[in-house]
Amino acid sequence: MVRQALDPNSEIYRLRHSLAHVLAQAVLEIRPNARLGFGPPIEHGFYYDFDLEAPLTPEDFPDLEKRMRRIINSGQTFEREEVDAEEMSARLEESGQSYKVEQVQDLAAQGEALTLYRNGPFWDLCEGPHVLNTKEIPGNCFALDTLAGAYWKGSEQNT
């Protein structure tokens, strides 16, 4: 089976990518020490990798979904900002996001431009795109239904 990648300019890509950020924002509300990994849209939805002191469980889903819908209904604007590697690393280190600092180093070594997206109090290293405002996300278009374990960058050497 050949899977076609989502078009980054499509509406579904922007919705799912924005939902991944909204999920991260909701998780940080209940787990402020969570370290963020990657959070992309995928063929059948979206996900976000978190490093947590205690794992999430399916019992957390209703609260997270409620928080996500509150964030969506609050009408947060997604704002893009270009940031140099030094400033981005400093911001991320200050907020305890060591995985993101590593991502910045990798991207900077490749000569990639660095951008962050901010919505409300949440911000993240991200190339986008997103919806313009969280109110563009239908509140009934998602459900959290799966948890999975992962190694940082897919390597079991990273624990």
PDB file of C-alpha atoms in Angstrom:
ATOM      1  CA  MET A   1       0.000   0.000   0.000  1.00  0.00           C
ATOM      2  CA  VAL A   2       1.315   3.444  -0.912  1.00  0.00           C
ATOM      3  CA  ARG A   3       0.414   6.230   1.485  1.00  0.00           C
ATOM      4  CA  GLN A   4       0.224   9.743   0.211  1.00  0.00           C
ATOM      5  CA  ALA A   5       1.595  12.449   2.481  1.00  0.00           C
ATOM      6  CA  LEU A   6      -0.773  15.185   3.529  1.00  0.00           C
ATOM      7  CA  ASP A   7      -0.436  18.395   1.559  1.00  0.00           C
ATOM      8  CA  PRO A   8       0.850  21.023   4.047  1.00  0.00           C
ATOM      9  CA  ASN A   9      -1.298  23.627   2.312  1.00  0.00           C
ATOM     10  CA  SER A  10      -4.525  21.655   2.725  1.00  0.00           C
ATOM     11  CA  GLU A  11      -7.194  22.594   5.232  1.00  0.00           C
ATOM     12  CA  ILE A  12      -7.094  19.154   6.891  1.00  0.00           C
ATOM     13  CA  TYR A  13      -3.329  19.454   7.420  1.00  0.00           C
ATOM     14  CA  ARG A  14      -3.719  22.891   9.025  1.00  0.00           C
ATOM     15  CA  LEU A  15      -6.603  21.686  11.231  1.00  0.00           C
ATOM     16  CA  ARG A  16      -4.756  18.597  12.426  1.00  0.00           C
ATOM     17  CA  HIS A  17      -1.501  20.468  12.975  1.00  0.00           C
ATOM     18  CA  SER A  18      -3.347  23.106  14.988  1.00  0.00           C
ATOM     19  CA  LEU A  19      -5.066  20.383  17.025  1.00  0.00           C
ATOM     20  CA  ALA A  20      -1.668  18.911  17.887  1.00  0.00           C
ATOM     21  CA  HIS A  21      -0.652  22.297  19.326  1.00  0.00           C
ATOM     22  CA  VAL A  22      -3.948  22.588  21.209  1.00  0.00           C
ATOM     23  CA  LEU A  23      -3.347  19.106  22.662  1.00  0.00           C
ATOM     24  CA  ALA A  24       0.149  20.117  23.795  1.00  0.00           C
ATOM     25  CA  GLN A  25      -1.267  23.253  25.399  1.00  0.00           C
ATOM     26  CA  ALA A  26      -3.898  21.183  27.245  1.00  0.00           C
ATOM     27  CA  VAL A  27      -1.318  18.637  28.428  1.00  0.00           C
ATOM     28  CA  LEU A  28       0.911  21.430  29.737  1.00  0.00           C
ATOM     29  CA  GLU A  29      -2.046  22.735  31.764  1.00  0.00           C
ATOM     30  CA  ILE A  30      -2.282  19.466  33.692  1.00  0.00           C
ATOM     31  CA  ARG A  31       1.382  18.470  33.455  1.00  0.00           C
ATOM     32  CA  PRO A  32       3.408  21.713  33.455  1.00  0.00           C
ATOM     33  CA  ASN A  33       6.718  19.810  33.557  1.00  0.00           C
ATOM     34  CA  ALA A  34       5.969  17.837  30.384  1.00  0.00           C
ATOM     35  CA  ARG A  35       8.763  17.897  27.851  1.00  0.00           C
ATOM     36  CA  LEU A  36       7.564  18.219  24.276  1.00  0.00           C
ATOM     37  CA  GLY A  37       8.827  16.147  21.368  1.00  0.00           C
ATOM     38  CA  PHE A  38       7.197  16.201  17.943  1.00  0.00           C
ATOM     39  CA  GLY A  39       3.546  16.946  17.161  1.00  0.00           C
ATOM     40  CA  PRO A  40       2.671  16.520  13.494  1.00  0.00           C
ATOM     41  CA  PRO A  41      -0.528  15.915  11.600  1.00  0.00           C
ATOM     42  CA  ILE A  42      -0.708  12.425  10.116  1.00  0.00           C
ATOM     43  CA  GLU A  43      -2.911  10.598   7.617  1.00  0.00           C
ATOM     44  CA  HIS A  44      -5.678   9.764  10.091  1.00  0.00           C
ATOM     45  CA  GLY A  45      -5.292  12.480  12.698  1.00  0.00           C
ATOM     46  CA  PHE A  46      -2.509  13.975  14.768  1.00  0.00           C
ATOM     47  CA  TYR A  47      -0.299  13.169  17.712  1.00  0.00           C
ATOM     48  CA  TYR A  48       2.184  14.744  20.050  1.00  0.00           C
ATOM     49  CA  ASP A  49       5.126  13.099  21.807  1.00  0.00           C
ATOM     50  CA  PHE A  50       5.430  13.954  25.507  1.00  0.00           C
ATOM     51  CA  ASP A  51       8.003  12.990  28.105  1.00  0.00           C
ATOM     52  CA  LEU A  52       6.057  12.873  31.366  1.00  0.00           C
ATOM     53  CA  GLU A  53       6.936  12.077  34.960  1.00  0.00           C
ATOM     54  CA  ALA A  54       3.832   9.856  35.110  1.00  0.00           C
ATOM     55  CA  PRO A  55       2.168   8.515  31.953  1.00  0.00           C
ATOM     56  CA  LEU A  56      -1.174   9.690  30.672  1.00  0.00           C
ATOM     57  CA  THR A  57      -3.971   7.118  30.732  1.00  0.00           C
ATOM     58  CA  PRO A  58      -7.250   6.839  28.816  1.00  0.00           C
ATOM     59  CA  GLU A  59      -8.909   8.210  31.974  1.00  0.00           C
ATOM     60  CA  ASP A  60      -7.169  11.523  31.209  1.00  0.00           C
ATOM     61  CA  PHE A  61      -8.844  11.826  27.792  1.00  0.00           C
ATOM     62  CA  PRO A  62     -12.166  13.415  28.884  1.00  0.00           C
ATOM     63  CA  ASP A  63     -10.387  16.170  30.832  1.00  0.00           C
ATOM     64  CA  LEU A  64      -7.913  16.798  28.009  1.00  0.00           C
ATOM     65  CA  GLU A  65     -10.714  16.935  25.418  1.00  0.00           C
ATOM     66  CA  LYS A  66     -12.646  19.388  27.614  1.00  0.00           C
ATOM     67  CA  ARG A  67      -9.548  21.577  27.930  1.00  0.00           C
ATOM     68  CA  MET A  68      -8.927  21.375  24.186  1.00  0.00           C
ATOM     69  CA  ARG A  69     -12.493  22.498  23.432  1.00  0.00           C
ATOM     70  CA  ARG A  70     -12.124  25.393  25.880  1.00  0.00           C
ATOM     71  CA  ILE A  71      -8.894  26.439  24.140  1.00  0.00           C
ATOM     72  CA  ILE A  72     -10.573  26.133  20.731  1.00  0.00           C
ATOM     73  CA  ASN A  73     -13.583  28.190  21.856  1.00  0.00           C
ATOM     74  CA  SER A  74     -11.350  30.896  23.345  1.00  0.00           C
ATOM     75  CA  GLY A  75     -10.448  32.065  19.843  1.00  0.00           C
ATOM     76  CA  GLN A  76      -6.666  32.052  20.098  1.00  0.00           C
ATOM     77  CA  THR A  77      -4.831  33.421  17.071  1.00  0.00           C
ATOM     78  CA  PHE A  78      -1.881  31.450  15.687  1.00  0.00           C
ATOM     79  CA  GLU A  79       1.014  33.857  15.238  1.00  0.00           C
ATOM     80  CA  ARG A  80       4.226  32.967  13.386  1.00  0.00           C
ATOM     81  CA  GLU A  81       7.562  34.407  14.493  1.00  0.00           C
ATOM     82  CA  GLU A  82      11.021  33.939  12.975  1.00  0.00           C
ATOM     83  CA  VAL A  83      13.676  33.489  15.660  1.00  0.00           C
ATOM     84  CA  ASP A  84      17.423  32.925  15.461  1.00  0.00           C
ATOM     85  CA  ALA A  85      18.867  29.705  16.894  1.00  0.00           C
ATOM     86  CA  GLU A  86      20.492  31.358  19.904  1.00  0.00           C
ATOM     87  CA  GLU A  87      17.295  33.094  21.014  1.00  0.00           C
ATOM     88  CA  MET A  88      15.170  30.006  20.327  1.00  0.00           C
ATOM     89  CA  SER A  89      17.525  27.772  22.327  1.00  0.00           C
ATOM     90  CA  ALA A  90      17.532  30.235  25.229  1.00  0.00           C
ATOM     91  CA  ARG A  91      13.717  30.377  25.304  1.00  0.00           C
ATOM     92  CA  LEU A  92      13.445  26.606  25.175  1.00  0.00           C
ATOM     93  CA  GLU A  93      16.101  26.025  27.828  1.00  0.00           C
ATOM     94  CA  GLU A  94      14.341  28.503  30.107  1.00  0.00           C
ATOM     95  CA  SER A  95      11.086  26.572  29.721  1.00  0.00           C
ATOM     96  CA  GLY A  96      12.751  23.181  30.292  1.00  0.00           C
ATOM     97  CA  GLN A  97      12.226  21.908  26.750  1.00  0.00           C
ATOM     98  CA  SER A  98      15.471  19.974  26.219  1.00  0.00           C
ATOM     99  CA  TYR A  99      14.168  17.920  23.279  1.00  0.00           C
ATOM    100  CA  LYS A 100      13.254  21.118  21.466  1.00  0.00           C
ATOM    101  CA  VAL A 101      16.729  22.549  22.162  1.00  0.00           C
ATOM    102  CA  GLU A 102      18.150  19.476  20.433  1.00  0.00           C
ATOM    103  CA  GLN A 103      15.793  20.032  17.486  1.00  0.00           C
ATOM    104  CA  VAL A 104      16.984  23.642  17.216  1.00  0.00           C
ATOM    105  CA  GLN A 105      20.599  22.493  17.141  1.00  0.00           C
ATOM    106  CA  ASP A 106      19.822  19.942  14.420  1.00  0.00           C
ATOM    107  CA  LEU A 107      17.898  22.457  12.301  1.00  0.00           C
ATOM    108  CA  ALA A 108      20.509  25.184  12.742  1.00  0.00           C
ATOM    109  CA  ALA A 109      23.272  22.750  11.699  1.00  0.00           C
ATOM    110  CA  GLN A 110      21.317  22.120   8.481  1.00  0.00           C
ATOM    111  CA  GLY A 111      20.944  25.854   7.871  1.00  0.00           C
ATOM    112  CA  GLU A 112      17.182  25.748   8.385  1.00  0.00           C
ATOM    113  CA  ALA A 113      15.265  28.904   9.260  1.00  0.00           C
ATOM    114  CA  LEU A 114      13.635  28.679  12.683  1.00  0.00           C
ATOM    115  CA  THR A 115      10.079  29.708  13.395  1.00  0.00           C
ATOM    116  CA  LEU A 116       7.773  29.400  16.324  1.00  0.00           C
ATOM    117  CA  TYR A 117       4.019  29.538  16.451  1.00  0.00           C
ATOM    118  CA  ARG A 118       2.197  31.094  19.366  1.00  0.00           C
ATOM    119  CA  ASN A 119      -1.454  30.650  20.287  1.00  0.00           C
ATOM    120  CA  GLY A 120      -2.519  32.176  23.560  1.00  0.00           C
ATOM    121  CA  PRO A 121       0.062  31.375  26.241  1.00  0.00           C
ATOM    122  CA  PHE A 122       1.383  28.372  24.289  1.00  0.00           C
ATOM    123  CA  TRP A 123       4.278  28.588  21.849  1.00  0.00           C
ATOM    124  CA  ASP A 124       6.299  25.944  20.061  1.00  0.00           C
ATOM    125  CA  LEU A 125       9.147  25.498  17.621  1.00  0.00           C
ATOM    126  CA  CYS A 126       7.225  24.848  14.425  1.00  0.00           C
ATOM    127  CA  GLU A 127       7.308  25.430  10.680  1.00  0.00           C
ATOM    128  CA  GLY A 128       3.496  25.505  10.386  1.00  0.00           C
ATOM    129  CA  PRO A 129       1.125  26.067   8.786  1.00  0.00           C
ATOM    130  CA  HIS A 130      -1.863  26.404  11.092  1.00  0.00           C
ATOM    131  CA  VAL A 131      -5.384  27.753  10.992  1.00  0.00           C
ATOM    132  CA  LEU A 132      -5.519  31.490  11.658  1.00  0.00           C
ATOM    133  CA  ASN A 133      -7.620  31.132  14.803  1.00  0.00           C
ATOM    134  CA  THR A 134      -8.614  28.204  17.016  1.00  0.00           C
ATOM    135  CA  LYS A 135     -12.294  29.006  16.375  1.00  0.00           C
ATOM    136  CA  GLU A 136     -11.771  27.623  12.852  1.00  0.00           C
ATOM    137  CA  ILE A 137     -11.436  24.158  14.425  1.00  0.00           C
ATOM    138  CA  PRO A 138     -14.817  22.435  14.807  1.00  0.00           C
ATOM    139  CA  GLY A 139     -15.089  21.388  18.447  1.00  0.00           C
ATOM    140  CA  ASN A 140     -16.585  18.041  17.449  1.00  0.00           C
ATOM    141  CA  CYS A 141     -13.954  17.088  14.855  1.00  0.00           C
ATOM    142  CA  PHE A 142     -11.639  15.168  17.177  1.00  0.00           C
ATOM    143  CA  ALA A 143     -11.499  12.563  19.907  1.00  0.00           C
ATOM    144  CA  LEU A 144      -8.480  11.355  21.823  1.00  0.00           C
ATOM    145  CA  ASP A 145      -8.432   7.585  21.530  1.00  0.00           C
ATOM    146  CA  THR A 146      -4.924   6.166  21.568  1.00  0.00           C
ATOM    147  CA  LEU A 147      -1.797   6.206  23.702  1.00  0.00           C
ATOM    148  CA  ALA A 148       1.520   4.816  22.547  1.00  0.00           C
ATOM    149  CA  GLY A 149       5.048   4.655  23.837  1.00  0.00           C
ATOM    150  CA  ALA A 150       7.921   6.017  21.817  1.00  0.00           C
ATOM    151  CA  TYR A 151      11.638   6.557  22.008  1.00  0.00           C
ATOM    152  CA  TRP A 152      13.067  10.004  21.290  1.00  0.00           C
ATOM    153  CA  LYS A 153      13.868  10.105  17.569  1.00  0.00           C
ATOM    154  CA  GLY A 154      12.830   6.442  17.317  1.00  0.00           C
ATOM    155  CA  SER A 155      15.958   5.067  19.000  1.00  0.00           C
ATOM    156  CA  GLU A 156      15.760   2.759  22.009  1.00  0.00           C
ATOM    157  CA  GLN A 157      19.141   4.194  23.015  1.00  0.00           C
ATOM    158  CA  ASN A 158      17.271   7.392  23.935  1.00  0.00           C
ATOM    159  CA  THR A 159      15.630   6.743  27.271  1.00  0.00           C
TER     160      THR A 159
END
